[in-house]
Tab-separated table of C-alpha atoms in Angstrom:
chain	number	residue	atom	x	y	z
U	2	UNK	CA	93.407	85.351	114.896
U	3	UNK	CA	96.229	86.985	117.033
U	4	UNK	CA	96.245	90.234	118.792
U	5	UNK	CA	98.892	92.473	116.871
U	6	UNK	CA	100.929	95.463	118.427
U	7	UNK	CA	103.297	97.732	116.620
U	8	UNK	CA	106.956	97.947	117.859
U	9	UNK	CA	109.434	99.641	115.462
U	10	UNK	CA	113.087	99.210	116.712
U	11	UNK	CA	114.751	102.510	117.346
U	12	UNK	CA	117.678	101.465	115.030
U	13	UNK	CA	115.075	101.718	112.008
U	14	UNK	CA	113.954	105.221	113.045
U	15	UNK	CA	117.694	106.192	113.302
U	16	UNK	CA	118.341	104.741	109.842
U	17	UNK	CA	115.496	106.652	108.704
U	18	UNK	CA	116.538	109.931	110.045
U	19	UNK	CA	120.021	109.318	108.728
U	20	UNK	CA	118.636	108.668	105.341
U	21	UNK	CA	116.541	112.031	105.274
U	22	UNK	CA	119.535	113.948	106.296
U	23	UNK	CA	121.652	112.640	103.237
U	24	UNK	CA	119.008	113.331	100.693
U	25	UNK	CA	120.648	114.241	97.443
U	26	UNK	CA	118.188	117.190	95.792
U	27	UNK	CA	117.612	117.348	92.489
U	28	UNK	CA	117.570	120.777	90.552
U	29	UNK	CA	114.188	122.481	89.826
U	30	UNK	CA	113.478	124.809	87.065
U	31	UNK	CA	112.716	128.578	88.080
U	32	UNK	CA	109.250	129.478	88.323
U	33	UNK	CA	107.957	125.704	87.450
U	34	UNK	CA	106.962	124.259	91.123
U	35	UNK	CA	103.589	122.386	91.197
U	36	UNK	CA	103.635	122.569	87.260
U	37	UNK	CA	106.345	119.676	86.356
U	38	UNK	CA	105.736	117.771	89.717
U	39	UNK	CA	105.910	118.160	93.520
U	40	UNK	CA	107.653	121.543	94.367
U	41	UNK	CA	111.159	121.022	95.831
U	42	UNK	CA	110.973	123.838	98.381
U	43	UNK	CA	107.750	122.376	99.619
U	44	UNK	CA	109.162	119.086	99.891
U	45	UNK	CA	112.338	119.915	101.235
U	46	UNK	CA	110.268	121.797	104.114
U	47	UNK	CA	108.275	118.878	104.755
U	48	UNK	CA	111.505	116.190	104.627
U	49	UNK	CA	113.030	118.817	107.127
U	50	UNK	CA	110.084	118.344	109.796
U	51	UNK	CA	109.774	114.574	108.836
U	52	UNK	CA	113.684	114.376	110.237
U	53	UNK	CA	113.637	116.800	112.858
U	54	UNK	CA	110.024	117.607	114.056
U	55	UNK	CA	107.634	114.504	113.335
U	56	UNK	CA	107.082	112.062	116.596
U	57	UNK	CA	106.554	108.469	115.135
U	58	UNK	CA	106.490	107.353	118.688
U	59	UNK	CA	103.179	109.683	119.473
U	60	UNK	CA	101.106	108.037	116.489
U	61	UNK	CA	102.689	104.440	116.864
U	62	UNK	CA	100.976	104.877	120.430
U	63	UNK	CA	98.017	106.378	118.907
U	64	UNK	CA	97.589	103.282	116.911
U	65	UNK	CA	98.494	100.828	119.824
U	66	UNK	CA	95.405	102.189	121.365
U	67	UNK	CA	93.002	100.454	118.984
U	68	UNK	CA	92.544	96.635	119.071
U	69	UNK	CA	94.651	95.386	116.233
U	70	UNK	CA	94.788	91.704	114.948
U	71	UNK	CA	96.553	89.620	112.167
U	72	UNK	CA	95.167	86.517	110.723
U	73	UNK	CA	95.775	84.681	107.378
U	74	UNK	CA	93.410	84.669	104.681
U	75	UNK	CA	93.922	83.006	101.179
U	76	UNK	CA	97.636	82.612	102.075
U	77	UNK	CA	98.053	86.042	102.635
U	78	UNK	CA	98.674	88.010	106.304
U	79	UNK	CA	95.805	90.643	106.838
U	80	UNK	CA	96.035	93.106	109.638
U	81	UNK	CA	93.061	94.911	110.881
U	82	UNK	CA	91.587	97.222	113.415
U	83	UNK	CA	88.210	95.956	115.402
U	84	UNK	CA	86.579	98.098	117.886
U	85	UNK	CA	83.089	97.028	118.728
U	86	UNK	CA	80.346	99.390	119.718
U	87	UNK	CA	79.053	99.375	123.454
U	88	UNK	CA	75.467	99.409	121.607
U	89	UNK	CA	73.818	96.163	121.083
U	90	UNK	CA	71.838	96.614	117.776
U	91	UNK	CA	75.485	98.191	116.372
U	92	UNK	CA	75.750	97.303	112.356
U	93	UNK	CA	79.123	95.970	111.397
U	94	UNK	CA	80.952	98.186	109.050
U	95	UNK	CA	84.315	96.959	107.196
U	96	UNK	CA	86.196	100.104	105.912
U	97	UNK	CA	88.993	99.983	103.468
U	98	UNK	CA	91.583	102.634	102.653
U	99	UNK	CA	93.144	103.604	99.271
U	100	UNK	CA	96.590	104.637	98.050
U	101	UNK	CA	98.985	105.779	99.433
U	102	UNK	CA	96.755	105.219	102.773
U	103	UNK	CA	96.731	102.913	105.679
U	104	UNK	CA	94.221	102.133	108.345
U	105	UNK	CA	95.649	105.442	110.449
U	106	UNK	CA	93.471	107.383	107.823
U	107	UNK	CA	90.480	106.251	109.860
U	108	UNK	CA	91.420	106.772	113.467
U	109	UNK	CA	89.244	109.984	113.749
U	110	UNK	CA	86.194	108.466	112.685
U	111	UNK	CA	86.442	105.367	114.445
U	112	UNK	CA	84.976	106.831	118.210
U	113	UNK	CA	82.199	108.500	116.308
U	114	UNK	CA	81.028	105.422	114.528
U	115	UNK	CA	81.399	103.167	117.331
U	116	UNK	CA	79.975	105.004	120.160
U	117	UNK	CA	77.663	107.858	118.730
U	118	UNK	CA	76.198	108.464	121.831
U	119	UNK	CA	79.529	109.733	123.471
U	120	UNK	CA	80.091	111.816	120.516
U	121	UNK	CA	76.868	113.578	120.474
U	122	UNK	CA	75.067	111.062	118.210
U	123	UNK	CA	72.028	108.930	117.989
U	124	UNK	CA	73.181	105.440	119.608
U	125	UNK	CA	70.831	103.898	116.761
U	126	UNK	CA	73.424	104.727	114.321
U	127	UNK	CA	76.275	102.743	115.858
U	128	UNK	CA	78.797	100.632	114.035
U	129	UNK	CA	81.332	97.679	115.039
U	130	UNK	CA	84.126	98.869	113.129
U	131	UNK	CA	86.493	96.805	111.081
U	132	UNK	CA	89.470	98.279	109.292
U	133	UNK	CA	91.994	96.210	107.513
U	134	UNK	CA	95.374	96.846	105.981
U	135	UNK	CA	94.749	96.170	102.150
U	136	UNK	CA	97.272	92.950	101.314
U	137	UNK	CA	100.483	94.336	100.191
U	138	UNK	CA	100.062	97.637	102.351
U	139	UNK	CA	101.724	98.205	106.027
U	140	UNK	CA	101.469	95.292	108.034
U	141	UNK	CA	99.530	93.423	105.584
U	142	UNK	CA	102.415	93.054	103.700
U	143	UNK	CA	104.030	92.646	101.160
U	144	UNK	CA	102.051	90.383	98.960
U	145	UNK	CA	103.950	87.126	98.359
U	146	UNK	CA	102.058	86.159	95.047
U	147	UNK	CA	100.414	87.696	92.189
U	148	UNK	CA	96.449	88.293	91.987
U	149	UNK	CA	95.557	90.547	94.764
U	150	UNK	CA	92.998	92.785	92.885
U	151	UNK	CA	90.195	94.169	94.139
U	152	UNK	CA	87.870	91.154	93.621
U	153	UNK	CA	90.380	89.048	95.729
U	154	UNK	CA	90.642	91.792	98.581
U	155	UNK	CA	86.573	91.723	98.685
U	156	UNK	CA	86.607	87.758	98.984
U	157	UNK	CA	89.361	88.233	101.849
U	158	UNK	CA	87.219	90.772	103.547
U	159	UNK	CA	83.981	88.571	103.344
U	160	UNK	CA	86.097	85.882	104.829
U	161	UNK	CA	87.095	88.116	107.585
U	162	UNK	CA	83.959	89.372	108.339
U	163	UNK	CA	82.714	85.790	108.649
U	164	UNK	CA	85.336	84.919	111.119
U	165	UNK	CA	84.467	87.646	113.045
U	166	UNK	CA	80.803	86.643	113.587
U	167	UNK	CA	79.420	89.234	111.365
U	168	UNK	CA	77.160	87.843	108.743
U	169	UNK	CA	75.362	90.922	107.731
U	170	UNK	CA	77.271	93.899	107.392
U	171	UNK	CA	78.005	97.357	105.572
U	172	UNK	CA	80.885	98.245	103.314
U	173	UNK	CA	82.538	101.730	102.895
U	174	UNK	CA	85.521	102.885	101.051
U	175	UNK	CA	87.260	105.940	99.302
U	176	UNK	CA	89.921	105.738	96.731
U	177	UNK	CA	90.940	102.285	96.067
U	178	UNK	CA	88.554	101.443	98.910
U	179	UNK	CA	85.795	102.644	96.851
U	180	UNK	CA	86.340	99.667	94.151
U	181	UNK	CA	86.573	97.105	96.645
U	182	UNK	CA	83.252	97.986	98.940
U	183	UNK	CA	81.309	97.547	95.675
U	184	UNK	CA	82.982	94.538	94.739
U	185	UNK	CA	81.773	93.216	98.450
U	186	UNK	CA	78.089	94.004	97.121
U	187	UNK	CA	78.821	91.896	94.162
U	188	UNK	CA	80.355	88.853	95.716
U	189	UNK	CA	77.973	88.807	98.901
U	190	UNK	CA	74.920	90.641	98.076
U	191	UNK	CA	72.739	88.690	100.716
U	192	UNK	CA	75.263	89.818	103.603
U	193	UNK	CA	76.158	93.338	102.355
U	194	UNK	CA	73.541	95.654	103.835
U	195	UNK	CA	74.776	98.580	101.738
U	196	UNK	CA	77.842	100.093	100.334
U	197	UNK	CA	78.939	103.611	101.171
U	198	UNK	CA	81.491	105.326	99.025
U	199	UNK	CA	83.608	108.774	98.563
U	200	UNK	CA	86.236	109.562	95.893
U	201	UNK	CA	84.569	106.988	93.483
U	202	UNK	CA	87.219	105.893	91.248
U	203	UNK	CA	85.294	104.254	88.909
U	204	UNK	CA	82.589	106.947	87.678
U	205	UNK	CA	84.484	110.020	86.216
U	206	UNK	CA	84.588	109.115	82.648
U	207	UNK	CA	82.481	106.836	80.496
U	208	UNK	CA	83.771	103.369	79.579
U	209	UNK	CA	83.133	103.964	75.762
U	210	UNK	CA	81.392	106.004	73.303
U	211	UNK	CA	77.981	104.361	74.066
U	212	UNK	CA	78.465	105.213	77.864
U	213	UNK	CA	79.156	108.653	76.902
U	214	UNK	CA	75.914	108.819	74.643
U	215	UNK	CA	73.510	108.130	77.164
U	216	UNK	CA	74.972	110.994	79.631
U	217	UNK	CA	73.238	114.781	79.276
U	218	UNK	CA	75.248	117.466	77.860
U	219	UNK	CA	76.556	118.961	81.259
U	220	UNK	CA	77.676	115.448	82.351
U	221	UNK	CA	79.230	114.992	78.747
U	222	UNK	CA	81.147	118.277	79.327
U	223	UNK	CA	82.274	117.152	82.528
U	224	UNK	CA	83.435	114.078	81.288
U	225	UNK	CA	85.655	115.622	78.819
U	226	UNK	CA	87.157	117.993	81.610
U	227	UNK	CA	88.087	114.940	83.810
U	228	UNK	CA	89.791	113.263	80.910
U	229	UNK	CA	91.965	115.963	80.554
U	230	UNK	CA	92.678	116.118	84.198
U	231	UNK	CA	93.328	112.478	84.379
U	232	UNK	CA	95.715	112.882	81.222
U	233	UNK	CA	97.723	115.385	82.939
U	234	UNK	CA	97.790	113.434	86.313
U	235	UNK	CA	97.854	109.798	85.546
U	236	UNK	CA	101.780	109.338	85.240
U	237	UNK	CA	101.788	107.668	88.784
U	238	UNK	CA	98.853	105.452	87.923
U	239	UNK	CA	100.408	104.381	84.668
U	240	UNK	CA	103.725	103.383	86.246
U	241	UNK	CA	102.546	101.677	89.127
U	242	UNK	CA	99.880	99.523	86.562
U	243	UNK	CA	102.439	98.886	84.178
U	244	UNK	CA	106.291	98.340	85.910
U	245	UNK	CA	105.766	98.412	89.598
U	246	UNK	CA	108.850	96.564	90.318
U	247	UNK	CA	111.106	99.226	88.702
U	248	UNK	CA	109.807	101.943	90.797
U	249	UNK	CA	110.007	99.565	93.870
U	250	UNK	CA	113.746	99.977	94.140
U	251	UNK	CA	113.662	103.805	93.972
U	252	UNK	CA	110.841	103.934	96.733
U	253	UNK	CA	112.339	101.315	99.085
U	254	UNK	CA	115.683	103.317	99.174
U	255	UNK	CA	115.141	106.773	99.411
U	256	UNK	CA	112.501	107.930	101.954
U	257	UNK	CA	112.577	111.537	100.639
U	258	UNK	CA	111.922	110.410	97.079
U	259	UNK	CA	108.986	107.980	98.506
U	260	UNK	CA	107.689	111.126	100.156
U	261	UNK	CA	107.992	112.983	96.764
U	262	UNK	CA	106.044	109.926	95.123
U	263	UNK	CA	103.267	109.514	97.945
U	264	UNK	CA	102.832	113.727	97.282
U	265	UNK	CA	101.564	113.013	93.503
U	266	UNK	CA	98.361	112.432	95.561
U	267	UNK	CA	98.231	113.575	98.589
U	268	UNK	CA	99.234	117.033	97.791
U	269	UNK	CA	99.397	117.257	93.858
U	270	UNK	CA	98.518	120.800	93.538
U	271	UNK	CA	99.843	124.165	94.577
U	272	UNK	CA	99.281	123.903	98.355
U	273	UNK	CA	98.583	127.302	98.309
U	274	UNK	CA	95.666	127.372	95.645
U	275	UNK	CA	93.793	123.907	96.121
U	276	UNK	CA	90.262	123.851	96.694
U	277	UNK	CA	90.516	120.992	98.926
U	278	UNK	CA	90.918	120.966	102.554
U	279	UNK	CA	94.745	120.344	103.326
U	280	UNK	CA	95.622	116.922	104.784
U	281	UNK	CA	97.704	117.555	108.052
U	282	UNK	CA	101.207	116.832	107.808
U	283	UNK	CA	101.686	114.365	110.228
U	284	UNK	CA	99.049	112.198	108.806
U	285	UNK	CA	100.770	112.177	105.196
U	286	UNK	CA	103.790	111.506	107.231
U	287	UNK	CA	102.260	108.756	109.599
U	288	UNK	CA	101.156	106.901	106.214
U	289	UNK	CA	104.428	107.277	104.513
U	290	UNK	CA	106.404	106.116	107.730
U	291	UNK	CA	104.119	102.977	108.087
U	292	UNK	CA	104.916	102.134	104.585
U	293	UNK	CA	108.777	103.211	104.748
U	294	UNK	CA	109.215	101.135	108.162
U	295	UNK	CA	107.594	98.040	106.842
U	296	UNK	CA	109.208	98.272	103.504
U	297	UNK	CA	105.812	97.723	101.207
U	298	UNK	CA	105.936	101.074	99.201
U	299	UNK	CA	106.640	98.844	96.292
U	300	UNK	CA	104.009	96.065	97.497
U	301	UNK	CA	101.367	98.608	97.781
U	302	UNK	CA	102.432	100.024	94.279
U	303	UNK	CA	101.676	96.760	92.941
U	304	UNK	CA	97.997	96.894	93.425
U	305	UNK	CA	97.715	98.814	90.597
U	306	UNK	CA	99.212	96.270	88.173
U	307	UNK	CA	97.066	93.784	90.081
U	308	UNK	CA	93.851	95.996	89.301
U	309	UNK	CA	95.016	96.426	85.405
U	310	UNK	CA	92.623	94.190	83.950
U	311	UNK	CA	89.747	96.420	85.370
U	312	UNK	CA	91.040	99.715	83.942
U	313	UNK	CA	88.592	101.183	81.356
U	314	UNK	CA	86.249	98.418	82.137
U	315	UNK	CA	82.792	99.245	82.959
U	316	UNK	CA	82.104	97.369	86.420
U	317	UNK	CA	79.391	94.746	86.606
U	318	UNK	CA	76.072	96.107	88.323
U	319	UNK	CA	76.093	95.954	91.994
U	320	UNK	CA	72.936	95.218	93.240
U	321	UNK	CA	72.919	96.211	96.799
U	322	UNK	CA	71.870	100.152	97.725
U	323	UNK	CA	74.777	102.421	97.278
U	324	UNK	CA	75.631	105.852	98.566
U	325	UNK	CA	78.052	108.138	96.941
U	326	UNK	CA	79.655	111.246	99.130
U	327	UNK	CA	81.527	113.915	96.711
U	328	UNK	CA	84.129	116.369	98.368
U	329	UNK	CA	86.167	118.558	96.780
U	330	UNK	CA	88.684	117.176	94.051
U	331	UNK	CA	86.033	114.297	93.288
U	332	UNK	CA	85.061	113.899	90.199
U	333	UNK	CA	82.459	111.120	89.875
U	334	UNK	CA	79.699	111.776	87.413
U	335	UNK	CA	75.977	110.324	88.623
U	336	UNK	CA	75.084	109.237	85.395
U	337	UNK	CA	78.251	107.055	84.807
U	338	UNK	CA	77.792	105.797	88.331
U	339	UNK	CA	74.617	104.439	87.871
U	340	UNK	CA	75.678	102.027	84.842
U	341	UNK	CA	77.073	99.981	87.600
U	342	UNK	CA	75.652	101.000	90.836
U	343	UNK	CA	72.187	100.944	92.519
U	344	UNK	CA	72.594	104.657	93.721
U	345	UNK	CA	69.944	105.442	96.264
U	346	UNK	CA	71.965	108.241	98.020
U	347	UNK	CA	74.235	111.201	96.191
U	348	UNK	CA	75.716	113.977	98.338
U	349	UNK	CA	78.288	116.938	97.397
U	350	UNK	CA	80.131	118.717	99.991
U	351	UNK	CA	81.801	122.207	99.641
U	352	UNK	CA	84.404	120.991	102.114
U	353	UNK	CA	86.917	117.925	102.539
U	354	UNK	CA	88.873	116.465	99.738
U	355	UNK	CA	89.548	112.807	98.278
U	356	UNK	CA	90.852	111.812	101.542
U	357	UNK	CA	87.726	112.618	103.293
U	358	UNK	CA	88.344	110.758	106.221
U	359	UNK	CA	91.453	112.872	107.232
U	360	UNK	CA	89.953	116.110	105.530
U	361	UNK	CA	86.225	116.159	106.748
U	362	UNK	CA	86.007	113.331	108.980
U	363	UNK	CA	82.760	114.771	110.579
U	364	UNK	CA	81.148	115.198	107.040
U	365	UNK	CA	81.915	111.624	106.442
U	366	UNK	CA	80.633	110.147	109.703
U	367	UNK	CA	77.434	111.981	109.385
U	368	UNK	CA	77.262	110.872	105.657
U	369	UNK	CA	77.894	107.291	106.453
U	370	UNK	CA	74.922	107.330	109.353
U	371	UNK	CA	72.639	109.068	107.160
U	372	UNK	CA	73.021	106.593	104.528
U	373	UNK	CA	72.983	103.334	106.852
U	374	UNK	CA	69.697	104.541	108.632
U	375	UNK	CA	67.955	103.271	105.112
U	376	UNK	CA	69.217	100.096	105.094
U	377	UNK	CA	69.607	98.857	108.735
């Protein structure tokens, strides 16, 4: 495997700034902001900041301060961050991001996880941290063939951990990462010590009438609310899981359009009314800028198509101990989760959000530490 360094040509940044300045704005029905989609004025303000205030070079330098590498697994380039703990008894931990995220989301948790002694924690809680870019995303993209769904990604992660000399390790993930991490427990239960997830994507609604009947009345009512919420918010997923290539032309051509598309999940609510902790705008724009500069927004969208066979199908039971951290906006139901996971810890928080590593990194670190103490 080779060391990797991000070095974006200035011409690419100049092109991005030029395109942002020539955005062709659509109309918006009066009084409908955030009801019909992303609010235009919010988007215009964020686009203006992206063009004239956001500093990519500062975030590029922050990323380059973390050891990065690239290797080939199963015919695909895989980029990853790798930070070893100074503690000799540290447990290896692979973290998986979701959509439309990148490895950047985890930068605030790397220090506390790898060196708890330096961050007011117990050195016995230390981890060696591996953070790969999901194939198709950013510096692991684009994908060159079909088939890169959750199972194949998990197998690649197990191969990667073995190459690094980690033969027993933990797995953590949120959003799409909450699908990949349990897959690791299914394919390598003898090597995966435990699985920790947030924003669990496979437990908000039952997978059929027989599953619904197994739930208590309160959980059935929550499942019905979840189904109604998903119906109103699932347009992005429907498009990407069926016709991602059609979408790719627009995403690859218009940075403002790509920003609006990504905000469907990062900020799919009125920012003044959400219960979730707002995501820092520089974090949103760094994830977006990485996808723009690598030309992988369309490739990242294909992940939903590659995962299509699993939609609506109950995952097979995962035998390894599993912890679920639920933050504001997460809709996982424990009774549904227990049909497919060996749940040993379930915690709800009143601060943070779907992108917990960005919205409440301190709580996420604390929960990860607490869970893995039980399986080390």
